[in-house]
Short mmCIF file of C-alpha atoms in Angstrom, two decimals:
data_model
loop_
_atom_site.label_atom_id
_atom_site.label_comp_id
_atom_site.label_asym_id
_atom_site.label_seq_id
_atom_site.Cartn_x
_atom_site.Cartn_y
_atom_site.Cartn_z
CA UNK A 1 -4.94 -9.36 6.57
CA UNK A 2 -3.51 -12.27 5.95
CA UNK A 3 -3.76 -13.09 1.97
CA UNK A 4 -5.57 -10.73 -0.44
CA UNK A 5 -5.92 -10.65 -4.06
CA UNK A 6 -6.89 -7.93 -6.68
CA UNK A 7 -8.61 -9.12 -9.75
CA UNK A 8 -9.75 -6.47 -12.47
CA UNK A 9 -10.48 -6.11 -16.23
CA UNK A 10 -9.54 -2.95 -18.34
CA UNK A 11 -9.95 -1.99 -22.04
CA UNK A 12 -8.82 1.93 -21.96
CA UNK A 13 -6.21 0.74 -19.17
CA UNK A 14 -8.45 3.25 -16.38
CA UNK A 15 -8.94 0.36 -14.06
CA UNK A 16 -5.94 -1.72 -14.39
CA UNK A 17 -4.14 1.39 -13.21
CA UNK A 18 -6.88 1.64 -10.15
CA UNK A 19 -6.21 -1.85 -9.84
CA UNK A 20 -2.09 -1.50 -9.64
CA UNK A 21 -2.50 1.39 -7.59
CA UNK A 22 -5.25 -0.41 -4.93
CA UNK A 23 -2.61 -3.44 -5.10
CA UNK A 24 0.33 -1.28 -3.65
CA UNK A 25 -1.26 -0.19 -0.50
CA UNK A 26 -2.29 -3.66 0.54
CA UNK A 27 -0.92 -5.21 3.48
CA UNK A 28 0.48 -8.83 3.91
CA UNK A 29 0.61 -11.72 0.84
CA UNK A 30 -1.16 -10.35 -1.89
CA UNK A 31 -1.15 -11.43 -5.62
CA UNK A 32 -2.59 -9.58 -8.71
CA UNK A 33 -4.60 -10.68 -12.06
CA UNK A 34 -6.06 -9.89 -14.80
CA UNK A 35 -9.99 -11.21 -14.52
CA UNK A 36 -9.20 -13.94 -17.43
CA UNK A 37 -6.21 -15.52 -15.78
CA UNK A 38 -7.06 -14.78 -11.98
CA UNK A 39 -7.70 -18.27 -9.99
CA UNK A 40 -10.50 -18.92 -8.00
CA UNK A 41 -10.96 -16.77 -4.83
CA UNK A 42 -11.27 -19.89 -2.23
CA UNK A 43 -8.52 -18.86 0.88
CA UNK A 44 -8.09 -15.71 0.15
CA UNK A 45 -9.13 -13.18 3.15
CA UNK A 46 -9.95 -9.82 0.84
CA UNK A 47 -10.87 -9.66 -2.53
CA UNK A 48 -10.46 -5.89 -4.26
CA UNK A 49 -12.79 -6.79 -7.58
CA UNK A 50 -12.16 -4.20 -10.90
CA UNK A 51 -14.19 -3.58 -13.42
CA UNK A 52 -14.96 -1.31 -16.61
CA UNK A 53 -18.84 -0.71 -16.78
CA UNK A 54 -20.48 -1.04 -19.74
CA UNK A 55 -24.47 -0.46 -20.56
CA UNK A 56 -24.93 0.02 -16.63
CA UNK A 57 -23.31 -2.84 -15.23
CA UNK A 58 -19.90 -4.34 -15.13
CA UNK A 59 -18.63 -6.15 -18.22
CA UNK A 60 -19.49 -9.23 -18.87
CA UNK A 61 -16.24 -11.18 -18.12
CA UNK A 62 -15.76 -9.58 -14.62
CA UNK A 63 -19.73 -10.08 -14.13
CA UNK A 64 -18.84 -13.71 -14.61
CA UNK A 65 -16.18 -13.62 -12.46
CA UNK A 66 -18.04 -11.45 -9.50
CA UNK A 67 -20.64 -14.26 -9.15
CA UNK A 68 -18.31 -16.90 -8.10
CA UNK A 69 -17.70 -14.72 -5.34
CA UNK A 70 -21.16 -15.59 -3.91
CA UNK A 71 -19.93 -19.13 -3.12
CA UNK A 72 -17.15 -17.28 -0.63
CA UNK A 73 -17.79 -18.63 3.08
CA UNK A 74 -15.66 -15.65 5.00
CA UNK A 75 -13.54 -13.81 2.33
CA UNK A 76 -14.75 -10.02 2.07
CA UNK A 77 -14.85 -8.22 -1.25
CA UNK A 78 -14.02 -4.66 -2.02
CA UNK A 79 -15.15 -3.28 -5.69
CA UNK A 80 -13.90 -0.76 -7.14
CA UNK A 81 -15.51 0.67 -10.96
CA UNK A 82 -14.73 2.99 -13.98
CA UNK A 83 -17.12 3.95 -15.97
CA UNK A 84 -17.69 7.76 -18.39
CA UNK A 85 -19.66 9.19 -16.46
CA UNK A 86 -19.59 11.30 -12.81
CA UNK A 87 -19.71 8.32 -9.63
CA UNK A 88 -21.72 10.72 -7.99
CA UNK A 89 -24.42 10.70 -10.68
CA UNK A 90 -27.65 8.50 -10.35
CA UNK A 91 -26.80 6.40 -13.14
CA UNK A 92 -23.41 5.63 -11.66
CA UNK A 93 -25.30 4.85 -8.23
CA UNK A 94 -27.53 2.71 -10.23
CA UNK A 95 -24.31 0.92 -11.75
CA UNK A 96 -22.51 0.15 -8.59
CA UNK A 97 -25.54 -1.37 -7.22
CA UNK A 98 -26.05 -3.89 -10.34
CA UNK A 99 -22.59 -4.64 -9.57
CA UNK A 100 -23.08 -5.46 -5.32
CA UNK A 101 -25.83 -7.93 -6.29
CA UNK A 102 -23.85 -9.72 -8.49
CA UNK A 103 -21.37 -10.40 -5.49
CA UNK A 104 -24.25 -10.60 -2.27
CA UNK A 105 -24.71 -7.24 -0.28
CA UNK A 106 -23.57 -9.42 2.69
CA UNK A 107 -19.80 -10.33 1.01
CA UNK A 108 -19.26 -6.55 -0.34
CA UNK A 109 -17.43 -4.27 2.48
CA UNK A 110 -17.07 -1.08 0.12
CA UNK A 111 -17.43 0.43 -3.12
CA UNK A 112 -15.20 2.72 -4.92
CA UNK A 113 -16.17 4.59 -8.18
CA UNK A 114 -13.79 6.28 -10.62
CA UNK A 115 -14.58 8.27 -13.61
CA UNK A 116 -12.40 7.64 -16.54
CA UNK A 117 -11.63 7.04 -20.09
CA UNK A 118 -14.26 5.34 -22.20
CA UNK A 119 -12.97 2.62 -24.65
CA UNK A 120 -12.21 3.76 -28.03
CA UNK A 121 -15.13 1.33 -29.95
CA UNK A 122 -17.22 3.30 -27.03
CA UNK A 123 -16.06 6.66 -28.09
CA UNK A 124 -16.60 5.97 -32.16
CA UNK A 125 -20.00 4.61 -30.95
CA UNK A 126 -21.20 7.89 -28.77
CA UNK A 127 -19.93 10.31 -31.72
CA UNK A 128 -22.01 8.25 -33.93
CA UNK A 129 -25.40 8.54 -31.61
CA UNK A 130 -25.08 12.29 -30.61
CA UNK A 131 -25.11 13.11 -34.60
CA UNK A 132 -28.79 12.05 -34.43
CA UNK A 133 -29.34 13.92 -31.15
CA UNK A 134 -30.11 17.89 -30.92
CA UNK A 135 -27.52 19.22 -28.99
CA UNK A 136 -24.85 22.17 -30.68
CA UNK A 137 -21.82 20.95 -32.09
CA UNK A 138 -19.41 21.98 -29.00
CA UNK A 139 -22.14 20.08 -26.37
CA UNK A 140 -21.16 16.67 -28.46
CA UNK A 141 -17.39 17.23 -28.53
CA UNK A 142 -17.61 18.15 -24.70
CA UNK A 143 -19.13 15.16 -24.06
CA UNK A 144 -16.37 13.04 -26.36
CA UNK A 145 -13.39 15.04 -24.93
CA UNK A 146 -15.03 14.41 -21.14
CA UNK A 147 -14.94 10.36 -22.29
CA UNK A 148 -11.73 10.60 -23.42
CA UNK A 149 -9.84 12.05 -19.65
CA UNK A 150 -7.82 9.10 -18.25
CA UNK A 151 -7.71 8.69 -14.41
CA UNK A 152 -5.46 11.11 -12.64
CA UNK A 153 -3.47 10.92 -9.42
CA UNK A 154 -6.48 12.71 -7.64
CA UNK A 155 -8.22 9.57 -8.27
CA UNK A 156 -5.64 6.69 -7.49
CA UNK A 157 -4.69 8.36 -4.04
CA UNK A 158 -8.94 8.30 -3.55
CA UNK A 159 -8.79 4.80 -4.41
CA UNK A 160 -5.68 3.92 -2.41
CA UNK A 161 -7.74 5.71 0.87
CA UNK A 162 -10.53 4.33 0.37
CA UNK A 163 -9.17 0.94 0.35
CA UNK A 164 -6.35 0.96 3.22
CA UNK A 165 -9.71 2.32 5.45
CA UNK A 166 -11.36 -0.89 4.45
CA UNK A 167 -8.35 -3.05 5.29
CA UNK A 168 -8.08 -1.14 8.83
CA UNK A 169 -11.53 -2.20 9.36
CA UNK A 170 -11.84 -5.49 8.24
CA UNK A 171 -8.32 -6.03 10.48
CA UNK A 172 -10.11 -5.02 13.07
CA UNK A 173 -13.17 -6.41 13.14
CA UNK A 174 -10.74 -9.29 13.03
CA UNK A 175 -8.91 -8.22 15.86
CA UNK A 176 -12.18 -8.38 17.91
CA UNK A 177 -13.41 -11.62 16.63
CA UNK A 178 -10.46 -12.93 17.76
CA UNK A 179 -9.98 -11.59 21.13
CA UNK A 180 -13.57 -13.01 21.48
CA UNK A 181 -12.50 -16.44 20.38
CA UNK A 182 -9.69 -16.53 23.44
CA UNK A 183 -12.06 -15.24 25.69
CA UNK A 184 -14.81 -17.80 24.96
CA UNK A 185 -12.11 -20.10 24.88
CA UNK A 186 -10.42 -19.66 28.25
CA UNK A 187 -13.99 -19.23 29.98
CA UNK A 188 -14.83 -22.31 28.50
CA UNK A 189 -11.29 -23.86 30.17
CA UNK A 190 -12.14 -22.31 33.28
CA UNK A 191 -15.11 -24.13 33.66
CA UNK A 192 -14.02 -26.96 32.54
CA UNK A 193 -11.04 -27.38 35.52
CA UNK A 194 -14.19 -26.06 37.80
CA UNK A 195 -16.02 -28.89 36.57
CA UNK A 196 -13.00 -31.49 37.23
CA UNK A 197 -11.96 -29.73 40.74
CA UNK A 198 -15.32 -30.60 41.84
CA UNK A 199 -15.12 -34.01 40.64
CA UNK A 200 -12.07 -34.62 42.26
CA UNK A 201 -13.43 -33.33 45.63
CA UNK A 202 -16.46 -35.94 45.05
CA UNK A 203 -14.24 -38.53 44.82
CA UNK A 204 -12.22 -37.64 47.82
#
């Protein structure tokens, strides 16, 4: 891999500790930013996008950000999410794949979600909606404490595997695009000095 970047936004600080953890375990020249000062993605190999997701799709900043990625001719993105509730729930599924069409299906290589810590306005906001919903007091401050858990080791060594496996692939699906390159390459020399050896034996 020979550049990569990781661009990610964060307002309980969840992701931008994904973000620094995904960012360690990268190979090669690799550079870091926050989505509002992060440059455009033109020559970069790998991408590793963050995000915080909010009402079922990423925030609106890094949404803004994630479509520029369409223009990308070869770069490959990796995304990586945090959002309240389980990633293995349907509405998490449903999340993750708001976020691959903001990219293109064909420019995302992987997807990583991480349950975390809701912002605070999001917390103050939830208390305020279960008081109108019939559930027993310990049910709603469950479901505020659950909000409020930040990401844990357990979570940033998932995040740093699941990311070095997508580097190992994409460097060697590399690997084998370029040993194909040679290989057309010399074949195509080869019958080229065919092509003049006969010529030559023409002319004689």
């Amino acid at each position: 891999m020979r550049k990569s970047m990781v661009v990610y936004s964060s307002r309980s600080g969840d992701t931008k500790t994904v973000a620094e953890a995904i960012f360690d375990i990268l190979p090669g020249k690799k550079e870091i930013y926050t989505v509002e000062e992060a440059p455009s993605a033109e020559g970069y190999d790998f991408i590793a996008m963050g995000f915080r997701m909010e009402k079922g799709r990423p925030e609106p900043w890094a949404a803004a950000y994630m479509k520029t990625l369409q223009m990308l001719e070869r770069s490959m993105v990796g995304l990586f999410g945090t959002l309240g509730a389980e990633p293995d729930a349907e509405y998490a599924r449903e999340c993750i794949r708001e976020a691959v069409e903001l990219v293109s299906e064909e420019r995302v290589s992987g997807t990583f979600l991480c349950k975390s810590r809701a912002a605070p306005v999001v917390i103050n906001t939830t208390k305020k909606d279960l008081c109108d919903v019939p559930t027993s007091s310990a049910e709603k401050m469950a479901f505020v404490r659950a909000s409020q858990i930040p990401a844990d080791e357990a979570h940033l060594t998932d995040a740093q595997t699941f990311f070095r496996e997508i580097v190992q692939r994409l460097e060697s699906e590399e690997r084998q695009w370029e040993k194909w390159r040679r290989e057309r390459t010399e074949a195509w020399r080869s019958m080229e000095e065919k092509k003049s050896a006969a010529f030559r034996r023409v002319l004689m």
